[in-house]
Amino acid sequence: MTNLKTIALIAEEELAKHLSSTSNGTQYIAGFRTKRGRELALERNRDSIFVWVECIDSGLPGITIRNVKKPGMPYSKDQGRNSNLNATNAPRLKRGKPAFYLEVAAVEDLKELIRWYQAA
């Protein structure tokens, strides 16, 4: 039997190649930071790639902004979100801060997001 990597684990490995880890993370969140200080958090327990970011270029391929209450919009400062976005894992993305919740279609799209986010 082969131990197949989940898409979230592959995404986490790709993020770790290019960004600094903010902490050991939790079962649910892996936090990362660019050299410019922007934070990105990966949801580890998903069967596809979901990330939280501070900003986004809506023209990037394979990116869908997810927000059940306000489709296509960022989460507002007072809108609830994953509680693991906290002072240790991703303080710039926690409740009280605006954040975008993104679904990324494929690892290649994630690589493009990483390139853009590092320069943002």
Tab-separated table of N, CA, C and O in Angstrom:
chain	number	residue	atom	x	y	z
A	1	MET	N	0.845	-1.192	0.000
A	1	MET	CA	0.000	0.000	0.000
A	1	MET	C	0.883	1.247	0.000
A	1	MET	O	1.805	1.356	0.792
A	2	THR	N	0.604	2.176	-0.872
A	2	THR	CA	1.378	3.402	-0.988
A	2	THR	C	0.790	4.480	-0.093
A	2	THR	O	-0.416	4.652	-0.021
A	3	ASN	N	1.677	5.225	0.580
A	3	ASN	CA	1.236	6.333	1.418
A	3	ASN	C	1.191	7.587	0.543
A	3	ASN	O	2.217	8.198	0.288
A	4	LEU	N	0.027	7.936	0.050
A	4	LEU	CA	-0.126	9.086	-0.823
A	4	LEU	C	-0.195	10.376	-0.013
A	4	LEU	O	-0.866	10.436	1.018
A	5	LYS	N	0.480	11.408	-0.491
A	5	LYS	CA	0.422	12.714	0.161
A	5	LYS	C	-0.888	13.389	-0.194
A	5	LYS	O	-1.337	13.322	-1.335
A	6	THR	N	-1.461	14.050	0.771
A	6	THR	CA	-2.667	14.822	0.495
A	6	THR	C	-2.279	16.094	-0.241
A	6	THR	O	-1.133	16.547	-0.168
A	7	ILE	N	-3.214	16.686	-0.926
A	7	ILE	CA	-2.959	17.939	-1.646
A	7	ILE	C	-2.560	19.044	-0.662
A	7	ILE	O	-1.703	19.873	-0.960
A	8	ALA	N	-3.136	19.024	0.544
A	8	ALA	CA	-2.773	20.031	1.544
A	8	ALA	C	-1.324	19.862	1.993
A	8	ALA	O	-0.610	20.850	2.193
A	9	LEU	N	-0.856	18.629	2.131
A	9	LEU	CA	0.534	18.389	2.514
A	9	LEU	C	1.485	18.819	1.405
A	9	LEU	O	2.519	19.447	1.661
A	10	ILE	N	1.136	18.550	0.176
A	10	ILE	CA	1.948	18.995	-0.967
A	10	ILE	C	2.006	20.518	-0.991
A	10	ILE	O	3.062	21.119	-1.197
A	11	ALA	N	0.863	21.159	-0.754
A	11	ALA	CA	0.808	22.626	-0.711
A	11	ALA	C	1.673	23.162	0.424
A	11	ALA	O	2.413	24.145	0.248
A	12	GLU	N	1.615	22.527	1.589
A	12	GLU	CA	2.418	22.972	2.731
A	12	GLU	C	3.912	22.862	2.420
A	12	GLU	O	4.697	23.758	2.749
A	13	GLU	N	4.320	21.787	1.783
A	13	GLU	CA	5.721	21.618	1.406
A	13	GLU	C	6.154	22.711	0.431
A	13	GLU	O	7.263	23.241	0.531
A	14	GLU	N	5.284	23.060	-0.498
A	14	GLU	CA	5.600	24.122	-1.469
A	14	GLU	C	5.727	25.467	-0.756
A	14	GLU	O	6.652	26.238	-1.036
A	15	LEU	N	4.823	25.761	0.153
A	15	LEU	CA	4.895	27.014	0.907
A	15	LEU	C	6.176	27.082	1.729
A	15	LEU	O	6.834	28.124	1.790
A	16	ALA	N	6.556	25.965	2.353
A	16	ALA	CA	7.751	25.923	3.194
A	16	ALA	C	9.032	26.150	2.390
A	16	ALA	O	10.032	26.624	2.940
A	17	LYS	N	9.015	25.850	1.096
A	17	LYS	CA	10.180	26.084	0.237
A	17	LYS	C	10.452	27.574	0.043
A	17	LYS	O	11.581	27.976	-0.206
A	18	HIS	N	9.403	28.387	0.116
A	18	HIS	CA	9.515	29.789	-0.272
A	18	HIS	C	9.264	30.799	0.844
A	18	HIS	O	9.669	31.950	0.717
A	19	LEU	N	8.566	30.392	1.895
A	19	LEU	CA	8.191	31.311	2.971
A	19	LEU	C	8.681	30.793	4.312
A	19	LEU	O	8.919	29.592	4.473
A	20	SER	N	8.797	31.683	5.285
A	20	SER	CA	9.200	31.300	6.638
A	20	SER	C	7.985	30.849	7.431
A	20	SER	O	6.912	31.449	7.318
A	21	SER	N	8.164	29.846	8.246
A	21	SER	CA	7.087	29.377	9.117
A	21	SER	C	6.909	30.348	10.275
A	21	SER	O	7.892	30.867	10.808
A	22	THR	N	5.660	30.609	10.664
A	22	THR	CA	5.404	31.501	11.792
A	22	THR	C	5.436	30.753	13.121
A	22	THR	O	5.626	31.350	14.162
A	23	SER	N	5.192	29.438	13.087
A	23	SER	CA	5.170	28.607	14.298
A	23	SER	C	5.118	27.149	13.863
A	23	SER	O	5.182	26.850	12.674
A	24	ASN	N	4.946	26.251	14.818
A	24	ASN	CA	4.756	24.843	14.481
A	24	ASN	C	3.353	24.593	13.946
A	24	ASN	O	3.055	23.509	13.476
A	25	GLY	N	2.489	25.581	14.044
A	25	GLY	CA	1.122	25.455	13.565
A	25	GLY	C	0.278	24.590	14.480
A	25	GLY	O	0.662	24.271	15.602
A	26	THR	N	-0.878	24.240	13.995
A	26	THR	CA	-1.800	23.384	14.732
A	26	THR	C	-2.223	22.254	13.800
A	26	THR	O	-1.791	22.188	12.657
A	27	GLN	N	-3.094	21.428	14.271
A	27	GLN	CA	-3.639	20.363	13.431
A	27	GLN	C	-4.349	20.955	12.215
A	27	GLN	O	-4.412	20.338	11.162
A	28	TYR	N	-4.854	22.175	12.356
A	28	TYR	CA	-5.696	22.780	11.324
A	28	TYR	C	-5.018	23.843	10.474
A	28	TYR	O	-5.439	24.085	9.342
A	29	ILE	N	-4.009	24.532	11.008
A	29	ILE	CA	-3.411	25.684	10.322
A	29	ILE	C	-1.893	25.592	10.327
A	29	ILE	O	-1.286	25.265	11.340
A	30	ALA	N	-1.286	25.913	9.190
A	30	ALA	CA	0.160	26.121	9.086
A	30	ALA	C	0.355	27.568	8.643
A	30	ALA	O	-0.156	27.966	7.596
A	31	GLY	N	1.045	28.356	9.455
A	31	GLY	CA	1.247	29.772	9.157
A	31	GLY	C	2.602	30.037	8.535
A	31	GLY	O	3.609	29.410	8.898
A	32	PHE	N	2.637	30.994	7.610
A	32	PHE	CA	3.861	31.364	6.908
A	32	PHE	C	3.947	32.882	6.801
A	32	PHE	O	2.935	33.583	6.885
A	33	ARG	N	5.175	33.380	6.572
A	33	ARG	CA	5.390	34.823	6.446
A	33	ARG	C	6.386	35.076	5.312
A	33	ARG	O	7.378	34.366	5.167
A	34	THR	N	6.109	36.117	4.524
A	34	THR	CA	7.039	36.526	3.468
A	34	THR	C	8.161	37.356	4.086
A	34	THR	O	8.063	37.796	5.236
A	35	LYS	N	9.204	37.613	3.319
A	35	LYS	CA	10.303	38.459	3.797
A	35	LYS	C	9.824	39.879	4.087
A	35	LYS	O	10.411	40.587	4.889
A	36	ARG	N	8.753	40.280	3.429
A	36	ARG	CA	8.195	41.625	3.641
A	36	ARG	C	7.208	41.670	4.804
A	36	ARG	O	6.638	42.708	5.087
A	37	GLY	N	6.960	40.526	5.448
A	37	GLY	CA	6.115	40.499	6.635
A	37	GLY	C	4.670	40.101	6.419
A	37	GLY	O	3.907	39.993	7.375
A	38	ARG	N	4.242	39.891	5.184
A	38	ARG	CA	2.857	39.455	4.941
A	38	ARG	C	2.694	38.011	5.394
A	38	ARG	O	3.589	37.193	5.210
A	39	GLU	N	1.530	37.716	5.946
A	39	GLU	CA	1.265	36.361	6.420
A	39	GLU	C	0.301	35.630	5.500
A	39	GLU	O	-0.543	36.241	4.843
A	40	LEU	N	0.449	34.308	5.486
A	40	LEU	CA	-0.392	33.399	4.729
A	40	LEU	C	-0.592	32.182	5.619
A	40	LEU	O	0.345	31.729	6.266
A	41	ALA	N	-1.807	31.672	5.682
A	41	ALA	CA	-2.086	30.483	6.481
A	41	ALA	C	-2.781	29.439	5.621
A	41	ALA	O	-3.749	29.738	4.920
A	42	LEU	N	-2.277	28.220	5.689
A	42	LEU	CA	-2.831	27.089	4.954
A	42	LEU	C	-3.726	26.278	5.876
A	42	LEU	O	-3.341	25.977	7.008
A	43	GLU	N	-4.904	25.912	5.388
A	43	GLU	CA	-5.775	25.010	6.137
A	43	GLU	C	-5.303	23.588	5.855
A	43	GLU	O	-5.411	23.092	4.740
A	44	ARG	N	-4.750	22.951	6.860
A	44	ARG	CA	-4.140	21.625	6.720
A	44	ARG	C	-5.153	20.498	6.557
A	44	ARG	O	-4.820	19.443	6.032
A	45	ASN	N	-6.341	20.670	7.024
A	45	ASN	CA	-7.318	19.570	7.091
A	45	ASN	C	-8.324	19.585	5.949
A	45	ASN	O	-9.399	19.017	6.063
A	46	ARG	N	-7.983	20.173	4.839
A	46	ARG	CA	-8.886	20.244	3.691
A	46	ARG	C	-8.450	19.250	2.622
A	46	ARG	O	-7.288	18.861	2.559
A	47	ASP	N	-9.372	18.865	1.752
A	47	ASP	CA	-9.039	17.958	0.660
A	47	ASP	C	-8.702	18.713	-0.624
A	47	ASP	O	-8.583	18.128	-1.695
A	48	SER	N	-8.571	20.010	-0.520
A	48	SER	CA	-8.066	20.858	-1.599
A	48	SER	C	-7.295	21.994	-0.935
A	48	SER	O	-7.166	22.024	0.282
A	49	ILE	N	-6.782	22.924	-1.713
A	49	ILE	CA	-5.920	23.975	-1.170
A	49	ILE	C	-6.752	25.192	-0.785
A	49	ILE	O	-7.345	25.837	-1.650
A	50	PHE	N	-6.774	25.491	0.510
A	50	PHE	CA	-7.438	26.682	1.036
A	50	PHE	C	-6.422	27.465	1.855
A	50	PHE	O	-5.762	26.901	2.725
A	51	VAL	N	-6.301	28.760	1.564
A	51	VAL	CA	-5.360	29.613	2.283
A	51	VAL	C	-6.024	30.927	2.682
A	51	VAL	O	-6.974	31.382	2.048
A	52	TRP	N	-5.495	31.510	3.737
A	52	TRP	CA	-5.872	32.841	4.195
A	52	TRP	C	-4.722	33.774	3.847
A	52	TRP	O	-3.558	33.430	4.064
A	53	VAL	N	-5.024	34.941	3.293
A	53	VAL	CA	-4.008	35.921	2.923
A	53	VAL	C	-4.494	37.321	3.296
A	53	VAL	O	-5.677	37.547	3.511
A	54	GLU	N	-3.552	38.253	3.316
A	54	GLU	CA	-3.883	39.646	3.638
A	54	GLU	C	-4.398	40.419	2.431
A	54	GLU	O	-5.177	41.365	2.582
A	55	CYS	N	-3.932	40.049	1.246
A	55	CYS	CA	-4.341	40.743	0.025
A	55	CYS	C	-4.269	39.758	-1.134
A	55	CYS	O	-3.646	38.708	-1.010
A	56	ILE	N	-4.889	40.120	-2.244
A	56	ILE	CA	-4.885	39.219	-3.397
A	56	ILE	C	-5.061	40.015	-4.683
A	56	ILE	O	-5.747	41.037	-4.713
A	57	ASP	N	-4.429	39.532	-5.731
A	57	ASP	CA	-4.656	40.037	-7.085
A	57	ASP	C	-5.724	39.132	-7.678
A	57	ASP	O	-5.464	37.949	-7.929
A	58	SER	N	-6.901	39.629	-7.873
A	58	SER	CA	-8.019	38.804	-8.346
A	58	SER	C	-7.805	38.259	-9.763
A	58	SER	O	-8.555	37.411	-10.208
A	59	GLY	N	-6.769	38.727	-10.447
A	59	GLY	CA	-6.481	38.244	-11.786
A	59	GLY	C	-5.599	36.999	-11.814
A	59	GLY	O	-5.339	36.452	-12.883
A	60	LEU	N	-5.150	36.535	-10.657
A	60	LEU	CA	-4.311	35.328	-10.636
A	60	LEU	C	-5.125	34.114	-11.061
A	60	LEU	O	-6.278	33.970	-10.668
A	61	PRO	N	-4.530	33.218	-11.836
A	61	PRO	CA	-5.266	32.036	-12.301
A	61	PRO	C	-5.526	31.041	-11.178
A	61	PRO	O	-4.718	30.884	-10.263
A	62	GLY	N	-6.672	30.366	-11.264
A	62	GLY	CA	-6.984	29.283	-10.343
A	62	GLY	C	-7.314	29.695	-8.929
A	62	GLY	O	-7.319	28.860	-8.021
A	63	ILE	N	-7.608	30.968	-8.710
A	63	ILE	CA	-7.896	31.481	-7.370
A	63	ILE	C	-9.365	31.870	-7.284
A	63	ILE	O	-9.870	32.620	-8.119
A	64	THR	N	-10.053	31.384	-6.250
A	64	THR	CA	-11.436	31.771	-5.992
A	64	THR	C	-11.520	32.315	-4.579
A	64	THR	O	-11.079	31.658	-3.638
A	65	ILE	N	-12.066	33.513	-4.433
A	65	ILE	CA	-12.264	34.093	-3.106
A	65	ILE	C	-13.514	33.471	-2.511
A	65	ILE	O	-14.581	33.514	-3.114
A	66	ARG	N	-13.374	32.893	-1.315
A	66	ARG	CA	-14.495	32.231	-0.633
A	66	ARG	C	-14.908	33.054	0.578
A	66	ARG	O	-14.071	33.445	1.391
A	67	ASN	N	-16.182	33.313	0.682
A	67	ASN	CA	-16.755	33.983	1.840
A	67	ASN	C	-18.260	33.715	1.779
A	67	ASN	O	-18.955	34.280	0.933
A	68	VAL	N	-18.735	32.854	2.630
A	68	VAL	CA	-20.144	32.444	2.602
A	68	VAL	C	-21.081	33.630	2.797
A	68	VAL	O	-22.084	33.758	2.101
A	69	LYS	N	-20.730	34.521	3.726
A	69	LYS	CA	-21.609	35.656	4.020
A	69	LYS	C	-21.521	36.764	2.977
A	69	LYS	O	-22.499	37.459	2.718
A	70	LYS	N	-20.347	36.943	2.394
A	70	LYS	CA	-20.132	38.014	1.419
A	70	LYS	C	-19.335	37.458	0.241
A	70	LYS	O	-18.129	37.681	0.139
A	71	PRO	N	-19.983	36.709	-0.662
A	71	PRO	CA	-19.263	36.057	-1.768
A	71	PRO	C	-18.360	37.015	-2.546
A	71	PRO	O	-18.750	38.129	-2.882
A	72	GLY	N	-17.128	36.543	-2.790
A	72	GLY	CA	-16.165	37.312	-3.565
A	72	GLY	C	-15.484	38.438	-2.813
A	72	GLY	O	-14.657	39.144	-3.381
A	73	MET	N	-15.817	38.595	-1.537
A	73	MET	CA	-15.275	39.700	-0.747
A	73	MET	C	-14.337	39.176	0.335
A	73	MET	O	-14.420	38.020	0.734
A	74	PRO	N	-13.460	40.056	0.852
A	74	PRO	CA	-12.623	39.634	1.981
A	74	PRO	C	-13.474	39.483	3.244
A	74	PRO	O	-14.582	40.035	3.316
A	75	TYR	N	-12.961	38.742	4.201
A	75	TYR	CA	-13.606	38.679	5.514
A	75	TYR	C	-13.404	40.029	6.181
A	75	TYR	O	-12.296	40.571	6.177
A	76	SER	N	-14.451	40.574	6.737
A	76	SER	CA	-14.343	41.857	7.429
A	76	SER	C	-13.686	41.633	8.793
A	76	SER	O	-13.576	40.498	9.268
A	77	LYS	N	-13.273	42.711	9.428
A	77	LYS	CA	-12.596	42.619	10.723
A	77	LYS	C	-13.422	41.879	11.766
A	77	LYS	O	-12.888	41.162	12.593
A	78	ASP	N	-14.736	42.055	11.725
A	78	ASP	CA	-15.588	41.454	12.748
A	78	ASP	C	-16.189	40.108	12.346
A	78	ASP	O	-16.910	39.494	13.107
A	79	GLN	N	-15.853	39.616	11.167
A	79	GLN	CA	-16.413	38.355	10.690
A	79	GLN	C	-15.624	37.174	11.257
A	79	GLN	O	-14.394	37.163	11.231
A	80	GLY	N	-16.350	36.167	11.769
A	80	GLY	CA	-15.722	34.978	12.324
A	80	GLY	C	-14.917	34.222	11.283
A	80	GLY	O	-15.169	34.324	10.082
A	81	ARG	N	-13.928	33.479	11.756
A	81	ARG	CA	-13.063	32.679	10.891
A	81	ARG	C	-12.386	31.593	11.708
A	81	ARG	O	-12.651	31.469	12.892
A	82	ASN	N	-11.528	30.820	11.119
A	82	ASN	CA	-10.840	29.745	11.813
A	82	ASN	C	-10.149	30.284	13.066
A	82	ASN	O	-9.337	31.198	12.982
A	83	SER	N	-10.456	29.702	14.217
A	83	SER	CA	-9.897	30.187	15.482
A	83	SER	C	-8.400	29.922	15.604
A	83	SER	O	-7.738	30.488	16.468
A	84	ASN	N	-7.841	29.081	14.746
A	84	ASN	CA	-6.406	28.822	14.768
A	84	ASN	C	-5.603	29.927	14.094
A	84	ASN	O	-4.380	29.900	14.102
A	85	LEU	N	-6.287	30.897	13.523
A	85	LEU	CA	-5.631	32.106	13.036
A	85	LEU	C	-5.480	33.011	14.250
A	85	LEU	O	-6.264	33.912	14.483
A	86	ASN	N	-4.473	32.751	15.034
A	86	ASN	CA	-4.325	33.435	16.315
A	86	ASN	C	-2.984	34.142	16.406
A	86	ASN	O	-2.245	34.222	15.426
A	87	ALA	N	-2.658	34.630	17.592
A	87	ALA	CA	-1.442	35.415	17.795
A	87	ALA	C	-0.173	34.635	17.505
A	87	ALA	O	0.858	35.225	17.198
A	88	THR	N	-0.221	33.323	17.574
A	88	THR	CA	0.965	32.503	17.315
A	88	THR	C	1.098	32.137	15.848
A	88	THR	O	2.167	32.261	15.260
A	89	ASN	N	0.022	31.680	15.239
A	89	ASN	CA	0.086	31.137	13.884
A	89	ASN	C	-0.014	32.183	12.779
A	89	ASN	O	0.679	32.077	11.778
A	90	ALA	N	-0.900	33.142	12.938
A	90	ALA	CA	-1.115	34.144	11.881
A	90	ALA	C	-1.795	35.376	12.463
A	90	ALA	O	-2.957	35.648	12.169
A	91	PRO	N	-1.100	36.137	13.286
A	91	PRO	CA	-1.740	37.282	13.948
A	91	PRO	C	-2.291	38.335	12.994
A	91	PRO	O	-3.262	39.007	13.317
A	92	ARG	N	-1.728	38.461	11.809
A	92	ARG	CA	-2.216	39.466	10.859
A	92	ARG	C	-3.469	39.009	10.127
A	92	ARG	O	-4.077	39.774	9.383
A	93	LEU	N	-3.877	37.743	10.345
A	93	LEU	CA	-5.060	37.190	9.680
A	93	LEU	C	-6.190	36.854	10.646
A	93	LEU	O	-7.273	36.463	10.216
A	94	LYS	N	-5.935	37.008	11.937
A	94	LYS	CA	-6.939	36.628	12.931
A	94	LYS	C	-8.125	37.586	12.922
A	94	LYS	O	-8.081	38.646	12.289
A	95	ARG	N	-9.174	37.195	13.629
A	95	ARG	CA	-10.357	38.057	13.748
A	95	ARG	C	-9.934	39.423	14.275
A	95	ARG	O	-9.086	39.525	15.138
A	96	GLY	N	-10.526	40.446	13.726
A	96	GLY	CA	-10.131	41.813	14.060
A	96	GLY	C	-9.299	42.435	12.949
A	96	GLY	O	-9.034	43.629	12.954
A	97	LYS	N	-8.881	41.606	12.002
A	97	LYS	CA	-8.111	42.056	10.840
A	97	LYS	C	-8.851	41.617	9.575
A	97	LYS	O	-9.447	40.546	9.548
A	98	PRO	N	-8.819	42.404	8.518
A	98	PRO	CA	-9.411	41.929	7.254
A	98	PRO	C	-8.537	40.826	6.668
A	98	PRO	O	-7.318	40.837	6.854
A	99	ALA	N	-9.141	39.862	6.009
A	99	ALA	CA	-8.387	38.759	5.402
A	99	ALA	C	-9.196	38.154	4.260
A	99	ALA	O	-10.423	38.191	4.276
A	100	PHE	N	-8.492	37.601	3.302
A	100	PHE	CA	-9.125	36.889	2.202
A	100	PHE	C	-8.973	35.391	2.438
A	100	PHE	O	-7.893	34.931	2.830
A	101	TYR	N	-10.038	34.658	2.173
A	101	TYR	CA	-10.025	33.200	2.250
A	101	TYR	C	-10.116	32.694	0.820
A	101	TYR	O	-11.072	32.981	0.113
A	102	LEU	N	-9.090	31.968	0.375
A	102	LEU	CA	-8.980	31.577	-1.016
A	102	LEU	C	-8.992	30.074	-1.204
A	102	LEU	O	-8.382	29.345	-0.423
A	103	GLU	N	-9.643	29.631	-2.261
A	103	GLU	CA	-9.498	28.263	-2.715
A	103	GLU	C	-8.591	28.320	-3.937
A	103	GLU	O	-8.814	29.110	-4.855
A	104	VAL	N	-7.556	27.490	-3.917
A	104	VAL	CA	-6.568	27.469	-4.990
A	104	VAL	C	-6.743	26.159	-5.751
A	104	VAL	O	-6.698	25.078	-5.156
A	105	ALA	N	-6.945	26.243	-7.046
A	105	ALA	CA	-7.316	25.079	-7.853
A	105	ALA	C	-6.240	24.002	-7.932
A	105	ALA	O	-6.556	22.814	-7.944
A	106	ALA	N	-4.966	24.386	-7.996
A	106	ALA	CA	-3.898	23.404	-8.203
A	106	ALA	C	-2.587	23.916	-7.624
A	106	ALA	O	-2.432	25.121	-7.376
A	107	VAL	N	-1.637	23.022	-7.448
A	107	VAL	CA	-0.330	23.397	-6.907
A	107	VAL	C	0.349	24.419	-7.811
A	107	VAL	O	0.996	25.347	-7.316
A	108	GLU	N	0.200	24.297	-9.114
A	108	GLU	CA	0.796	25.286	-10.025
A	108	GLU	C	0.211	26.677	-9.783
A	108	GLU	O	0.926	27.679	-9.870
A	109	ASP	N	-1.064	26.751	-9.485
A	109	ASP	CA	-1.691	28.044	-9.169
A	109	ASP	C	-1.168	28.570	-7.837
A	109	ASP	O	-0.976	29.774	-7.675
A	110	LEU	N	-0.930	27.671	-6.884
A	110	LEU	CA	-0.353	28.069	-5.600
A	110	LEU	C	1.043	28.651	-5.806
A	110	LEU	O	1.392	29.660	-5.192
A	111	LYS	N	1.829	28.047	-6.669
A	111	LYS	CA	3.172	28.560	-6.952
A	111	LYS	C	3.102	29.986	-7.499
A	111	LYS	O	3.906	30.839	-7.126
A	112	GLU	N	2.144	30.245	-8.366
A	112	GLU	CA	1.963	31.593	-8.905
A	112	GLU	C	1.529	32.562	-7.803
A	112	GLU	O	1.994	33.698	-7.734
A	113	LEU	N	0.632	32.120	-6.929
A	113	LEU	CA	0.206	32.940	-5.789
A	113	LEU	C	1.401	33.268	-4.899
A	113	LEU	O	1.568	34.413	-4.473
A	114	ILE	N	2.235	32.291	-4.612
A	114	ILE	CA	3.417	32.517	-3.772
A	114	ILE	C	4.324	33.568	-4.401
A	114	ILE	O	4.782	34.490	-3.720
A	115	ARG	N	4.589	33.437	-5.694
A	115	ARG	CA	5.447	34.420	-6.390
A	115	ARG	C	4.864	35.834	-6.265
A	115	ARG	O	5.563	36.794	-5.957
A	116	TRP	N	3.567	35.950	-6.504
A	116	TRP	CA	2.930	37.263	-6.426
A	116	TRP	C	2.947	37.779	-4.983
A	116	TRP	O	3.256	38.945	-4.742
A	117	TYR	N	2.617	36.923	-4.035
A	117	TYR	CA	2.498	37.342	-2.630
A	117	TYR	C	3.828	37.795	-2.050
A	117	TYR	O	3.877	38.722	-1.250
A	118	GLN	N	4.917	37.170	-2.486
A	118	GLN	CA	6.230	37.583	-2.009
A	118	GLN	C	6.569	39.012	-2.446
A	118	GLN	O	7.294	39.711	-1.755
A	119	ALA	N	6.047	39.441	-3.573
A	119	ALA	CA	6.320	40.778	-4.080
A	119	ALA	C	5.287	41.812	-3.616
A	119	ALA	O	5.522	43.005	-3.756
A	120	ALA	N	4.162	41.361	-3.077
A	120	ALA	CA	3.075	42.266	-2.690
A	120	ALA	C	3.453	43.133	-1.494
A	120	ALA	O	4.230	42.764	-0.666
